[in-house]
């Protein structure tokens, strides 16, 4: 009955937008259709109020869209580009989805909305819990519209569980994790709060596709896999399973959102699709990469076209929403950030299981497109930023943006005069309940789906190198020049975690901005004791020494940073500026410079999976400079990748003998000695 009602509603509303092959209905059939509409509870009469669809497509990169547009592979984005308004959206760091999508939904900065990471911390147990809607400190578009008497439908948006009470429907971001437990893996999870209103939970979950529902023909478009691979049990640790989840979830949320737009006729529809982001983390290094060998070549044969096909899949989703739109609707398509595709990781073991590292490969530019009612054709948006989206959506919906929203209405892409800011603030009355506390303080822990943490961890988002919520919020104080507030925030964090060297490093940087150099050096000394491999410690110390007029001491610290993290760009840039060479060991002898170049050739070959070529380059480097310790470090990395643990240990022992004070060599040697069997779970650092 739902499908019949959907068809009837579309048939009547779209009028002149009927597709090819439409047959004229008889008078009797038309009468029956009208009677059906009157009886169907999901069909609302047409409204004169403007409607808006916000389609959030995570990680769509503007450069990749331009490339595929030039090849004719994204016709619906071409339609948006020529018939609407477009701009590259400048995002803000940290490039983490819950933060950015909450900024988009609220029009407020993270210091106001309080969503600082993927997780919150249970204050009683220290356990990490996925961040929830109760953590958000300000109203989102769905709250503002509901209070204005407008209707909403929100599907899959970050940090929407538990679903809030709104004038309409919220299908929370827990929906497509919940179904994983019904397959017997972990028992069933609590459906409380998944959907508002709760009586619609069953109907929503019936529309959710499971990974196992994807048939071989559907998967064949994206991957080349065997029947045995397809039959593996579900796990986020398995890359194919993870991709199947991303595709099934994208299909589910898209379909649910489209059904709600057609059946419920909300004034504002917001749908979030993660698929391109997860696929880019899993397989982005394979995108049009050339010259791969060994394991990487096999990965590319099986999964090399996944990301490109997911971009095309996203284009098809846009097309479905375009086709469903009535003449009173504006479509807003937005991506939170871009993604560096086709870039091989400097440590090949990180891509052995095809997972990337945290947000490292995110790029600062996303996209925003406007199309439909009220939009100028073929217009360009002038440097839009995250906080501009919410005021623009409100204006398109005929609502006033608030005066305390820092963003602007993107009126250069509109063909009407947007409403004046007649509302001082929507944050009136008492603060949002529970917004400042931890998730666990509100009883959320009992209903958390463990699969959410498994998903985030498997993509590297919960890597210890990635700062969590309150640290991110403190860093935003630094970026805004609020150094006193940042110092207070970091000192509070140190009270909670006195042995966290990364927090002390950040506090030291803040103290440096305040000109309190002696205090900064004290914090860095303690941070080095706790986390000696963190390159930021040495870089920040180098900055302090430069400001104190000690260039030689600064160079020594920058070299120490590059010694432990050869790709650490801030210190490499500083060394280049001060010495003309970004090498950790300085210019060195002619033999060492030649050996260093050979090591880099070996590293490039290893990144592409060509281990024999890498070893040949290292053999030559050893012949040229047998006392150059880096040769043995690189040889240990290649041996590890080849599964030759004993050879890796021997190489690191040689490196440490040549350079006894190198904490990196010591750390990696201990890690290899502790391993019973080699594998990617305990990868030595570079």
Short mmCIF file of C-alpha atoms in Angstrom, two decimals, residues 225-232 240 244:
data_model
loop_
_atom_site.label_atom_id
_atom_site.label_comp_id
_atom_site.label_asym_id
_atom_site.label_seq_id
_atom_site.Cartn_x
_atom_site.Cartn_y
_atom_site.Cartn_z
CA UNK A 225 35.14 -10.94 -6.01
CA UNK A 226 34.81 -14.68 -5.69
CA UNK A 227 31.79 -16.53 -4.33
CA UNK A 228 33.87 -17.40 -1.25
CA UNK A 229 34.61 -13.74 -0.57
CA UNK A 230 30.96 -12.82 -1.00
CA UNK A 231 29.95 -15.50 1.52
CA UNK A 232 32.17 -14.26 4.36
CA UNK A 240 34.31 -6.09 1.57
CA UNK A 244 28.60 -3.69 1.50
#
